[in-house]
Structures are given as structure tokens and as C-alpha cells.
Amino acid sequence: MHLDEPQDGRAVLVRHRVRGFDLAAGGHVRLEPLVPGVGLEPVRHGRACGRPLVEVQDEVGHAQLLYRIAEDLGKPREAMLDDLLAGRTKFHNVFHYPTHSWADVGIIAWLVDAAAIVAQQALRDSSYGPYARTMRKICWEESVHIMHGRDVVLTMAVGTPAQRLAIQEALDRWWGPLMQMHGPRSPRDKDRDLHWRIKAKTSEELRQEFLTIYVPRIRELGLVIPDPELQFDAGAGVWRYSEPDWDELRRVVTNHGPMSQQRLEFRRLSREDTRWVRESILAAPRAA
């Protein structure tokens, strides 16, 4: 797609990227386990504490890249921030939930990032060149986050009984949001992002790919996936699973999730606290 193509195609891409941006902006959510007494306090190893900070730095960088794409297509950055803070922009479902422990950090970094990268890899061949190039860089960096998450999960899965229980409970908490991440099934011929070749696969194709790759890896660690219906139908070549709670997804992405308002309020306060910096940088020079 080129910038001189029909206006509605440009609008689809901008909307898609604003939603995608919030996957990167949501990297700030990973700081929650750094709050004393929540996640990192029991962790004594400096390397374990430092990795999430590096990941947050990566995510902020991804946010800048995706913001720039949307800006180039005509939507000012301030307008995107205004929409986000006013609740007009939907951000990814997983960032509406709390993290309870270090085990949650591992599951998020491994499986949430894995589900995200499955979707992002399908965007590397986007018909819009700047988007495709950006997604190649993002996918490479996200793969490092996945390795960190798997290291955390593996360490806890073979650790003490309490650690193993914690990682199983974290998987139980996050499996529902994980299965919702790629969205409800939709007919290929009605998906405008597919029509404009912004993405290459349907929501169900992405979910099936995630299950094919990660169900065996989860089970290899001796963890139990909290879905008694989950099984591979060899005849049809697809995974069968319990239907995700789409009503919950709709509530959550319209800012009615457990942490939706707290996360938005934190962003509002942060923006207000840093207003003086933006105003100082952007101020017109005084006349001599």
C-alpha cells in the first residue's frame, strides 16, 4: 500500500497501529512487579531484577517506532495520547489485569509475549513498507523477552514446591486472557486488515499457531493447562478448546477490566507530571 491510496485504507492502518502501539505502551505495566512487596522483593539475583527493566526500555522504543508510523499517516502524537488517556483508544486486553507475583512476570514475558509475537510476525510482510520494516525489528527484540520469560518459568517449574505452585497459579490466571488475545473468529473476506494486506492471517489462524507451538512446551515443563477441552484434532488438523469468554474481552477492552482505570490514571498523572518538560523543550525561543 502507498500513501496515495484510498483514504479509508489509511484510516484502517492508523487505527490498527494505534491499537498495536498500546501493546508497546503497555510495557510500562511490567514495572508493577517492581513495587516493594509485590514481585521483585523476594528475588535476590541482580540479573533477574534487571531484565524486566531492559524489557521496559525495549517496549518504550517500540512505542516510539509505532507512534512515528501513525504520525507519518497523519495522526498527531498528542491526539493519540489524548485518545488513550480519555479512554477512546482500546489497549490490549492483557494490560487490564494485575500482576500478583514474580511468577506472573515469567508467564507474561514468555506466553503473553509469545502470543503477541505470533501476531506481530504476521505483520512483517505488511503491504506498507515502513510498517513491515518496523515489525521485523520489533519481532527480533521481542524474541529476547520470550527467552527471559521461559527462563523464569523453567526456574520456578523445577524449583521448590511453593515456586512450582506459584507458576501453575500464574498460568491459571493468564490462560483466559491469552486465549482472548487474538480476538474472536472472523470471516477472512470481511477482515479489512486482510483486505489491505496489513496482516496476513486471521485471528483463528494466529491462535492455532500459538497453540501448536506452545502447548507442547508448556506441557513439557509439567504444567497443566487449565482447559479440559483442549486437545488436538488430528483429523481436522486443528486444536479444539473451550470457547473464550468474549463478553469478558469486550468489557475489558472498553476499560472495564480489573486494572483499567488504575492504569489509565497512572498514565494521566505521569503525563501531567512531565508536562513542564515537554513545554520547556517545545517552547518557542525568546526574541532577542
PDB file of C-alpha atoms in Angstrom:
ATOM      1  CA  MET A   1       0.000   0.000   0.000  1.00  0.00           C
ATOM      2  CA  HIS A   2       1.235   3.512  -0.791  1.00  0.00           C
ATOM      3  CA  LEU A   3       0.403   6.785   0.894  1.00  0.00           C
ATOM      4  CA  ASP A   4      -1.632   7.931  -2.119  1.00  0.00           C
ATOM      5  CA  GLU A   5      -4.089   5.024  -1.918  1.00  0.00           C
ATOM      6  CA  PRO A   6      -7.744   5.498  -0.873  1.00  0.00           C
ATOM      7  CA  GLN A   7      -8.296   7.341   2.372  1.00  0.00           C
ATOM      8  CA  ASP A   8     -10.215   4.536   4.088  1.00  0.00           C
ATOM      9  CA  GLY A   9      -7.210   2.224   3.772  1.00  0.00           C
ATOM     10  CA  ARG A  10      -5.043   4.776   5.520  1.00  0.00           C
ATOM     11  CA  ALA A  11      -7.609   5.065   8.322  1.00  0.00           C
ATOM     12  CA  VAL A  12      -7.639   1.294   8.849  1.00  0.00           C
ATOM     13  CA  LEU A  13      -3.868   1.260   9.149  1.00  0.00           C
ATOM     14  CA  VAL A  14      -3.817   4.145  11.626  1.00  0.00           C
ATOM     15  CA  ARG A  15      -6.474   2.514  13.809  1.00  0.00           C
ATOM     16  CA  HIS A  16      -4.665  -0.812  13.675  1.00  0.00           C
ATOM     17  CA  ARG A  17      -1.380   0.821  14.665  1.00  0.00           C
ATOM     18  CA  VAL A  18      -2.853   2.839  17.495  1.00  0.00           C
ATOM     19  CA  ARG A  19      -4.161  -0.426  18.929  1.00  0.00           C
ATOM     20  CA  GLY A  20      -0.818  -2.069  18.262  1.00  0.00           C
ATOM     21  CA  PHE A  21       1.030   0.790  19.883  1.00  0.00           C
ATOM     22  CA  ASP A  22      -0.664   0.076  23.160  1.00  0.00           C
ATOM     23  CA  LEU A  23       0.973  -3.322  23.196  1.00  0.00           C
ATOM     24  CA  ALA A  24       4.248  -1.407  23.386  1.00  0.00           C
ATOM     25  CA  ALA A  25       2.942   1.303  25.720  1.00  0.00           C
ATOM     26  CA  GLY A  26       1.707  -1.470  27.948  1.00  0.00           C
ATOM     27  CA  GLY A  27       5.318  -2.350  28.581  1.00  0.00           C
ATOM     28  CA  HIS A  28       5.097   0.163  31.420  1.00  0.00           C
ATOM     29  CA  VAL A  29       2.734  -2.262  33.120  1.00  0.00           C
ATOM     30  CA  ARG A  30       5.705  -4.555  33.651  1.00  0.00           C
ATOM     31  CA  LEU A  31       7.019  -2.140  36.227  1.00  0.00           C
ATOM     32  CA  GLU A  32       4.202  -3.154  38.554  1.00  0.00           C
ATOM     33  CA  PRO A  33       6.145  -6.160  39.914  1.00  0.00           C
ATOM     34  CA  LEU A  34       8.887  -3.721  40.935  1.00  0.00           C
ATOM     35  CA  VAL A  35       6.615  -2.245  43.612  1.00  0.00           C
ATOM     36  CA  PRO A  36       8.021  -3.314  47.023  1.00  0.00           C
ATOM     37  CA  GLY A  37       6.267  -6.377  48.371  1.00  0.00           C
ATOM     38  CA  VAL A  38       4.657  -7.313  45.058  1.00  0.00           C
ATOM     39  CA  GLY A  39       7.048  -9.123  42.799  1.00  0.00           C
ATOM     40  CA  LEU A  40      10.771  -8.446  42.926  1.00  0.00           C
ATOM     41  CA  GLU A  41      11.258  -8.186  46.678  1.00  0.00           C
ATOM     42  CA  PRO A  42      11.838 -11.956  47.128  1.00  0.00           C
ATOM     43  CA  VAL A  43      14.301 -12.034  44.206  1.00  0.00           C
ATOM     44  CA  ARG A  44      17.894 -11.634  45.325  1.00  0.00           C
ATOM     45  CA  HIS A  45      19.661 -12.118  41.980  1.00  0.00           C
ATOM     46  CA  GLY A  46      20.512  -8.790  40.353  1.00  0.00           C
ATOM     47  CA  ARG A  47      20.279 -10.232  36.850  1.00  0.00           C
ATOM     48  CA  ALA A  48      16.694 -11.370  37.467  1.00  0.00           C
ATOM     49  CA  CYS A  49      15.722  -7.915  38.711  1.00  0.00           C
ATOM     50  CA  GLY A  50      17.415  -6.097  35.852  1.00  0.00           C
ATOM     51  CA  ARG A  51      15.911  -7.962  32.929  1.00  0.00           C
ATOM     52  CA  PRO A  52      12.364  -6.555  33.238  1.00  0.00           C
ATOM     53  CA  LEU A  53      13.839  -3.050  33.256  1.00  0.00           C
ATOM     54  CA  VAL A  54      15.650  -3.789  29.998  1.00  0.00           C
ATOM     55  CA  GLU A  55      12.411  -5.118  28.518  1.00  0.00           C
ATOM     56  CA  VAL A  56      10.529  -1.973  29.508  1.00  0.00           C
ATOM     57  CA  GLN A  57      13.224   0.066  27.786  1.00  0.00           C
ATOM     58  CA  ASP A  58      12.726  -2.028  24.631  1.00  0.00           C
ATOM     59  CA  GLU A  59       8.965  -1.561  24.771  1.00  0.00           C
ATOM     60  CA  VAL A  60       9.285   2.205  25.050  1.00  0.00           C
ATOM     61  CA  GLY A  61      11.489   2.111  21.970  1.00  0.00           C
ATOM     62  CA  HIS A  62       8.867   0.056  20.137  1.00  0.00           C
ATOM     63  CA  ALA A  63       6.254   2.610  21.134  1.00  0.00           C
ATOM     64  CA  GLN A  64       8.297   5.406  19.581  1.00  0.00           C
ATOM     65  CA  LEU A  65       8.654   3.486  16.308  1.00  0.00           C
ATOM     66  CA  LEU A  66       4.936   2.750  16.059  1.00  0.00           C
ATOM     67  CA  TYR A  67       3.951   6.277  17.041  1.00  0.00           C
ATOM     68  CA  ARG A  68       6.104   7.584  14.210  1.00  0.00           C
ATOM     69  CA  ILE A  69       4.335   5.366  11.665  1.00  0.00           C
ATOM     70  CA  ALA A  70       0.937   6.655  12.779  1.00  0.00           C
ATOM     71  CA  GLU A  71       2.240  10.239  12.709  1.00  0.00           C
ATOM     72  CA  ASP A  72       3.503   9.780   9.151  1.00  0.00           C
ATOM     73  CA  LEU A  73      -0.010   8.705   8.188  1.00  0.00           C
ATOM     74  CA  GLY A  74      -1.450  11.941   9.520  1.00  0.00           C
ATOM     75  CA  LYS A  75      -2.392  11.385  13.169  1.00  0.00           C
ATOM     76  CA  PRO A  76      -0.515  13.696  15.587  1.00  0.00           C
ATOM     77  CA  ARG A  77       1.124  12.076  18.589  1.00  0.00           C
ATOM     78  CA  GLU A  78      -0.681  14.391  21.006  1.00  0.00           C
ATOM     79  CA  ALA A  79      -4.006  13.305  19.518  1.00  0.00           C
ATOM     80  CA  MET A  80      -3.098   9.656  20.077  1.00  0.00           C
ATOM     81  CA  LEU A  81      -2.181  10.361  23.687  1.00  0.00           C
ATOM     82  CA  ASP A  82      -5.378  12.351  24.184  1.00  0.00           C
ATOM     83  CA  ASP A  83      -7.416   9.418  22.851  1.00  0.00           C
ATOM     84  CA  LEU A  84      -5.580   6.956  25.080  1.00  0.00           C
ATOM     85  CA  LEU A  85      -5.985   8.971  28.276  1.00  0.00           C
ATOM     86  CA  ALA A  86      -9.624   9.803  27.549  1.00  0.00           C
ATOM     87  CA  GLY A  87     -10.397   6.104  27.134  1.00  0.00           C
ATOM     88  CA  ARG A  88     -11.277   6.452  23.444  1.00  0.00           C
ATOM     89  CA  THR A  89      -8.475   4.146  22.319  1.00  0.00           C
ATOM     90  CA  LYS A  90      -8.613   0.465  23.176  1.00  0.00           C
ATOM     91  CA  PHE A  91      -5.415  -1.026  24.508  1.00  0.00           C
ATOM     92  CA  HIS A  92      -4.545  -4.696  24.654  1.00  0.00           C
ATOM     93  CA  ASN A  93      -6.632  -6.899  26.945  1.00  0.00           C
ATOM     94  CA  VAL A  94      -3.690  -8.314  28.900  1.00  0.00           C
ATOM     95  CA  PHE A  95      -2.761  -4.889  30.241  1.00  0.00           C
ATOM     96  CA  HIS A  96      -6.071  -4.546  32.067  1.00  0.00           C
ATOM     97  CA  TYR A  97      -5.149  -7.263  34.598  1.00  0.00           C
ATOM     98  CA  PRO A  98      -2.994  -7.164  37.751  1.00  0.00           C
ATOM     99  CA  THR A  99       0.275  -8.997  38.269  1.00  0.00           C
ATOM    100  CA  HIS A 100       0.358 -10.809  41.589  1.00  0.00           C
ATOM    101  CA  SER A 101       3.869 -12.219  41.827  1.00  0.00           C
ATOM    102  CA  TRP A 102       7.187 -12.863  40.130  1.00  0.00           C
ATOM    103  CA  ALA A 103       5.539 -15.927  38.571  1.00  0.00           C
ATOM    104  CA  ASP A 104       3.168 -13.615  36.680  1.00  0.00           C
ATOM    105  CA  VAL A 105       6.180 -11.765  35.279  1.00  0.00           C
ATOM    106  CA  GLY A 106       7.513 -15.051  33.898  1.00  0.00           C
ATOM    107  CA  ILE A 107       4.217 -16.084  32.313  1.00  0.00           C
ATOM    108  CA  ILE A 108       3.735 -12.621  30.800  1.00  0.00           C
ATOM    109  CA  ALA A 109       7.257 -12.426  29.388  1.00  0.00           C
ATOM    110  CA  TRP A 110       7.060 -15.965  27.973  1.00  0.00           C
ATOM    111  CA  LEU A 111       3.494 -16.658  26.879  1.00  0.00           C
ATOM    112  CA  VAL A 112       1.902 -13.215  26.552  1.00  0.00           C
ATOM    113  CA  ASP A 113       4.885 -12.027  24.534  1.00  0.00           C
ATOM    114  CA  ALA A 114       4.768 -15.277  22.552  1.00  0.00           C
ATOM    115  CA  ALA A 115       1.118 -14.768  21.618  1.00  0.00           C
ATOM    116  CA  ALA A 116       1.935 -11.183  20.689  1.00  0.00           C
ATOM    117  CA  ILE A 117       4.908 -12.124  18.548  1.00  0.00           C
ATOM    118  CA  VAL A 118       2.828 -14.677  16.633  1.00  0.00           C
ATOM    119  CA  ALA A 119       0.576 -11.790  15.614  1.00  0.00           C
ATOM    120  CA  GLN A 120       3.495  -9.452  15.000  1.00  0.00           C
ATOM    121  CA  GLN A 121       5.286 -11.942  12.760  1.00  0.00           C
ATOM    122  CA  ALA A 122       2.221 -11.975  10.534  1.00  0.00           C
ATOM    123  CA  LEU A 123       2.744  -8.233  10.087  1.00  0.00           C
ATOM    124  CA  ARG A 124       6.331  -8.445   8.832  1.00  0.00           C
ATOM    125  CA  ASP A 125       5.034  -8.912   5.289  1.00  0.00           C
ATOM    126  CA  SER A 126       2.631  -5.985   5.525  1.00  0.00           C
ATOM    127  CA  SER A 127       1.957  -4.224   2.245  1.00  0.00           C
ATOM    128  CA  TYR A 128       3.015  -0.959   3.915  1.00  0.00           C
ATOM    129  CA  GLY A 129       6.818  -0.937   3.805  1.00  0.00           C
ATOM    130  CA  PRO A 130       7.628   1.231   6.861  1.00  0.00           C
ATOM    131  CA  TYR A 131       5.318  -0.922   8.971  1.00  0.00           C
ATOM    132  CA  ALA A 132       6.853  -4.185   7.735  1.00  0.00           C
ATOM    133  CA  ARG A 133      10.401  -2.983   8.422  1.00  0.00           C
ATOM    134  CA  THR A 134       9.478  -1.792  11.902  1.00  0.00           C
ATOM    135  CA  MET A 135       7.818  -5.095  12.765  1.00  0.00           C
ATOM    136  CA  ARG A 136      10.946  -7.027  11.768  1.00  0.00           C
ATOM    137  CA  LYS A 137      12.957  -5.058  14.324  1.00  0.00           C
ATOM    138  CA  ILE A 138      10.278  -5.412  16.998  1.00  0.00           C
ATOM    139  CA  CYS A 139       9.927  -9.172  16.476  1.00  0.00           C
ATOM    140  CA  TRP A 140      13.664  -9.677  16.880  1.00  0.00           C
ATOM    141  CA  GLU A 141      13.736  -7.808  20.190  1.00  0.00           C
ATOM    142  CA  GLU A 142      10.555  -9.468  21.478  1.00  0.00           C
ATOM    143  CA  SER A 143      12.161 -12.878  20.937  1.00  0.00           C
ATOM    144  CA  VAL A 144      14.721 -11.941  23.608  1.00  0.00           C
ATOM    145  CA  HIS A 145      11.892 -11.171  26.049  1.00  0.00           C
ATOM    146  CA  ILE A 146      10.399 -14.597  25.392  1.00  0.00           C
ATOM    147  CA  MET A 147      13.686 -16.301  26.284  1.00  0.00           C
ATOM    148  CA  HIS A 148      13.819 -14.360  29.551  1.00  0.00           C
ATOM    149  CA  GLY A 149      10.257 -15.358  30.399  1.00  0.00           C
ATOM    150  CA  ARG A 150      10.914 -19.019  29.663  1.00  0.00           C
ATOM    151  CA  ASP A 151      13.985 -18.880  31.902  1.00  0.00           C
ATOM    152  CA  VAL A 152      11.863 -17.546  34.780  1.00  0.00           C
ATOM    153  CA  VAL A 153       9.135 -20.152  34.225  1.00  0.00           C
ATOM    154  CA  LEU A 154      11.626 -23.018  33.882  1.00  0.00           C
ATOM    155  CA  THR A 155      13.480 -21.985  37.037  1.00  0.00           C
ATOM    156  CA  MET A 156      10.269 -21.924  39.053  1.00  0.00           C
ATOM    157  CA  ALA A 157       8.853 -25.094  37.465  1.00  0.00           C
ATOM    158  CA  VAL A 158      11.865 -27.114  38.670  1.00  0.00           C
ATOM    159  CA  GLY A 159      12.227 -25.183  41.925  1.00  0.00           C
ATOM    160  CA  THR A 160      10.616 -25.600  45.328  1.00  0.00           C
ATOM    161  CA  PRO A 161       7.026 -26.841  45.702  1.00  0.00           C
ATOM    162  CA  ALA A 162       5.967 -23.265  46.515  1.00  0.00           C
ATOM    163  CA  GLN A 163       7.610 -21.944  43.338  1.00  0.00           C
ATOM    164  CA  ARG A 164       6.026 -24.656  41.224  1.00  0.00           C
ATOM    165  CA  LEU A 165       2.611 -23.899  42.719  1.00  0.00           C
ATOM    166  CA  ALA A 166       3.108 -20.173  42.058  1.00  0.00           C
ATOM    167  CA  ILE A 167       3.922 -20.703  38.381  1.00  0.00           C
ATOM    168  CA  GLN A 168       0.934 -23.033  37.926  1.00  0.00           C
ATOM    169  CA  GLU A 169      -1.368 -20.482  39.557  1.00  0.00           C
ATOM    170  CA  ALA A 170       0.015 -17.763  37.288  1.00  0.00           C
ATOM    171  CA  LEU A 171      -0.681 -19.925  34.228  1.00  0.00           C
ATOM    172  CA  ASP A 172      -4.223 -20.494  35.515  1.00  0.00           C
ATOM    173  CA  ARG A 173      -4.738 -16.732  35.848  1.00  0.00           C
ATOM    174  CA  TRP A 174      -3.387 -15.816  32.429  1.00  0.00           C
ATOM    175  CA  TRP A 175      -4.702 -18.620  30.226  1.00  0.00           C
ATOM    176  CA  GLY A 176      -8.106 -16.981  29.692  1.00  0.00           C
ATOM    177  CA  PRO A 177      -6.675 -13.608  28.603  1.00  0.00           C
ATOM    178  CA  LEU A 178      -4.129 -15.455  26.445  1.00  0.00           C
ATOM    179  CA  MET A 179      -6.858 -17.271  24.533  1.00  0.00           C
ATOM    180  CA  GLN A 180      -8.679 -13.977  24.017  1.00  0.00           C
ATOM    181  CA  MET A 181      -5.605 -12.101  22.774  1.00  0.00           C
ATOM    182  CA  HIS A 182      -6.042 -12.702  19.050  1.00  0.00           C
ATOM    183  CA  GLY A 183      -9.729 -11.848  19.132  1.00  0.00           C
ATOM    184  CA  PRO A 184     -12.899 -13.676  18.033  1.00  0.00           C
ATOM    185  CA  ARG A 185     -13.043 -15.648  14.816  1.00  0.00           C
ATOM    186  CA  SER A 186     -13.913 -13.516  11.826  1.00  0.00           C
ATOM    187  CA  PRO A 187     -14.556 -14.387   8.167  1.00  0.00           C
ATOM    188  CA  ARG A 188     -11.490 -13.798   6.044  1.00  0.00           C
ATOM    189  CA  ASP A 189     -13.499 -11.955   3.400  1.00  0.00           C
ATOM    190  CA  LYS A 190     -14.781  -9.407   5.953  1.00  0.00           C
ATOM    191  CA  ASP A 191     -11.469  -8.566   7.595  1.00  0.00           C
ATOM    192  CA  ARG A 192     -10.375  -5.138   6.321  1.00  0.00           C
ATOM    193  CA  ASP A 193      -6.822  -5.551   7.610  1.00  0.00           C
ATOM    194  CA  LEU A 194      -6.525  -8.685   5.473  1.00  0.00           C
ATOM    195  CA  HIS A 195      -8.121  -6.897   2.516  1.00  0.00           C
ATOM    196  CA  TRP A 196      -5.483  -4.167   2.665  1.00  0.00           C
ATOM    197  CA  ARG A 197      -2.776  -6.779   3.341  1.00  0.00           C
ATOM    198  CA  ILE A 198      -1.819  -5.060   6.565  1.00  0.00           C
ATOM    199  CA  LYS A 199      -1.760  -8.506   8.156  1.00  0.00           C
ATOM    200  CA  ALA A 200      -1.521 -11.963   6.617  1.00  0.00           C
ATOM    201  CA  LYS A 201      -3.531 -14.253   8.918  1.00  0.00           C
ATOM    202  CA  THR A 202      -6.942 -14.384  10.586  1.00  0.00           C
ATOM    203  CA  SER A 203      -7.406 -14.295  14.347  1.00  0.00           C
ATOM    204  CA  GLU A 204      -8.116 -18.021  14.480  1.00  0.00           C
ATOM    205  CA  GLU A 205      -5.075 -18.852  12.368  1.00  0.00           C
ATOM    206  CA  LEU A 206      -2.922 -16.886  14.815  1.00  0.00           C
ATOM    207  CA  ARG A 207      -4.465 -18.645  17.828  1.00  0.00           C
ATOM    208  CA  GLN A 208      -3.948 -22.067  16.236  1.00  0.00           C
ATOM    209  CA  GLU A 209      -0.313 -21.222  15.513  1.00  0.00           C
ATOM    210  CA  PHE A 210       0.244 -20.152  19.120  1.00  0.00           C
ATOM    211  CA  LEU A 211      -1.311 -23.369  20.448  1.00  0.00           C
ATOM    212  CA  THR A 212       0.698 -25.560  18.079  1.00  0.00           C
ATOM    213  CA  ILE A 213       3.981 -24.029  19.192  1.00  0.00           C
ATOM    214  CA  TYR A 214       3.409 -23.502  22.899  1.00  0.00           C
ATOM    215  CA  VAL A 215       1.067 -26.200  24.206  1.00  0.00           C
ATOM    216  CA  PRO A 216       3.799 -28.874  23.885  1.00  0.00           C
ATOM    217  CA  ARG A 217       6.342 -26.568  25.519  1.00  0.00           C
ATOM    218  CA  ILE A 218       4.051 -25.803  28.452  1.00  0.00           C
ATOM    219  CA  ARG A 219       3.296 -29.484  28.986  1.00  0.00           C
ATOM    220  CA  GLU A 220       6.976 -30.360  28.702  1.00  0.00           C
ATOM    221  CA  LEU A 221       7.518 -28.401  31.917  1.00  0.00           C
ATOM    222  CA  GLY A 222       4.853 -30.452  33.680  1.00  0.00           C
ATOM    223  CA  LEU A 223       2.413 -27.550  33.879  1.00  0.00           C
ATOM    224  CA  VAL A 224      -1.301 -28.209  33.466  1.00  0.00           C
ATOM    225  CA  ILE A 225      -3.197 -26.020  31.008  1.00  0.00           C
ATOM    226  CA  PRO A 226      -6.488 -25.047  32.700  1.00  0.00           C
ATOM    227  CA  ASP A 227      -8.760 -26.151  29.852  1.00  0.00           C
ATOM    228  CA  PRO A 228     -10.161 -29.711  29.961  1.00  0.00           C
ATOM    229  CA  GLU A 229     -11.427 -29.289  26.391  1.00  0.00           C
ATOM    230  CA  LEU A 230      -8.003 -28.547  24.928  1.00  0.00           C
ATOM    231  CA  GLN A 231      -6.889 -31.270  22.534  1.00  0.00           C
ATOM    232  CA  PHE A 232      -5.511 -31.605  19.033  1.00  0.00           C
ATOM    233  CA  ASP A 233      -7.948 -32.921  16.428  1.00  0.00           C
ATOM    234  CA  ALA A 234      -5.570 -34.806  14.138  1.00  0.00           C
ATOM    235  CA  GLY A 235      -8.283 -35.469  11.571  1.00  0.00           C
ATOM    236  CA  ALA A 236      -9.090 -31.793  11.141  1.00  0.00           C
ATOM    237  CA  GLY A 237      -5.560 -30.613  11.878  1.00  0.00           C
ATOM    238  CA  VAL A 238      -6.727 -28.049  14.445  1.00  0.00           C
ATOM    239  CA  TRP A 239      -6.812 -27.531  18.179  1.00  0.00           C
ATOM    240  CA  ARG A 240     -10.156 -27.805  19.954  1.00  0.00           C
ATOM    241  CA  TYR A 241     -10.582 -25.697  23.068  1.00  0.00           C
ATOM    242  CA  SER A 242     -13.160 -24.148  25.375  1.00  0.00           C
ATOM    243  CA  GLU A 243     -14.710 -21.058  23.829  1.00  0.00           C
ATOM    244  CA  PRO A 244     -13.008 -17.961  25.266  1.00  0.00           C
ATOM    245  CA  ASP A 245     -15.171 -15.535  27.215  1.00  0.00           C
ATOM    246  CA  TRP A 246     -15.729 -12.896  24.543  1.00  0.00           C
ATOM    247  CA  ASP A 247     -18.082 -10.910  26.789  1.00  0.00           C
ATOM    248  CA  GLU A 248     -15.227 -10.519  29.257  1.00  0.00           C
ATOM    249  CA  LEU A 249     -12.938  -9.403  26.433  1.00  0.00           C
ATOM    250  CA  ARG A 250     -15.433  -6.759  25.320  1.00  0.00           C
ATOM    251  CA  ARG A 251     -15.772  -5.459  28.883  1.00  0.00           C
ATOM    252  CA  VAL A 252     -12.040  -5.361  29.431  1.00  0.00           C
ATOM    253  CA  VAL A 253     -11.027  -3.582  26.222  1.00  0.00           C
ATOM    254  CA  THR A 254     -13.640  -0.899  26.860  1.00  0.00           C
ATOM    255  CA  ASN A 255     -11.768  -0.066  30.079  1.00  0.00           C
ATOM    256  CA  HIS A 256     -13.906  -2.108  32.469  1.00  0.00           C
ATOM    257  CA  GLY A 257     -11.158  -4.538  33.468  1.00  0.00           C
ATOM    258  CA  PRO A 258      -9.757  -5.098  36.974  1.00  0.00           C
ATOM    259  CA  MET A 259      -6.928  -2.579  36.499  1.00  0.00           C
ATOM    260  CA  SER A 260      -8.198  -0.471  33.586  1.00  0.00           C
ATOM    261  CA  GLN A 261      -8.894   2.747  35.451  1.00  0.00           C
ATOM    262  CA  GLN A 262      -5.818   2.486  37.672  1.00  0.00           C
ATOM    263  CA  ARG A 263      -3.584   2.075  34.622  1.00  0.00           C
ATOM    264  CA  LEU A 264      -5.218   4.992  32.817  1.00  0.00           C
ATOM    265  CA  GLU A 265      -4.998   7.201  35.889  1.00  0.00           C
ATOM    266  CA  PHE A 266      -1.314   6.382  36.288  1.00  0.00           C
ATOM    267  CA  ARG A 267      -0.721   7.443  32.696  1.00  0.00           C
ATOM    268  CA  ARG A 268      -2.716  10.654  33.204  1.00  0.00           C
ATOM    269  CA  LEU A 269      -0.698  11.546  36.293  1.00  0.00           C
ATOM    270  CA  SER A 270       2.559  10.745  34.516  1.00  0.00           C
ATOM    271  CA  ARG A 271       1.637  12.947  31.596  1.00  0.00           C
ATOM    272  CA  GLU A 272       0.720  15.830  33.888  1.00  0.00           C
ATOM    273  CA  ASP A 273       3.886  15.439  35.970  1.00  0.00           C
ATOM    274  CA  THR A 274       6.057  15.648  32.857  1.00  0.00           C
ATOM    275  CA  ARG A 275       4.154  18.471  31.179  1.00  0.00           C
ATOM    276  CA  TRP A 276       6.805  21.032  32.174  1.00  0.00           C
ATOM    277  CA  VAL A 277       9.471  19.008  30.351  1.00  0.00           C
ATOM    278  CA  ARG A 278       7.506  18.957  27.106  1.00  0.00           C
ATOM    279  CA  GLU A 279       6.652  22.633  27.379  1.00  0.00           C
ATOM    280  CA  SER A 280      10.284  23.543  28.035  1.00  0.00           C
ATOM    281  CA  ILE A 281      11.545  21.565  25.057  1.00  0.00           C
ATOM    282  CA  LEU A 282       8.851  22.744  22.658  1.00  0.00           C
ATOM    283  CA  ALA A 283       8.737  26.372  23.764  1.00  0.00           C
ATOM    284  CA  ALA A 284       9.431  28.943  21.082  1.00  0.00           C
ATOM    285  CA  PRO A 285      12.765  30.731  21.582  1.00  0.00           C
ATOM    286  CA  ARG A 286      12.509  34.182  23.110  1.00  0.00           C
ATOM    287  CA  ALA A 287      13.056  37.139  20.849  1.00  0.00           C
ATOM    288  CA  ALA A 288      16.453  38.753  21.253  1.00  0.00           C
TER     289      ALA A 288
END
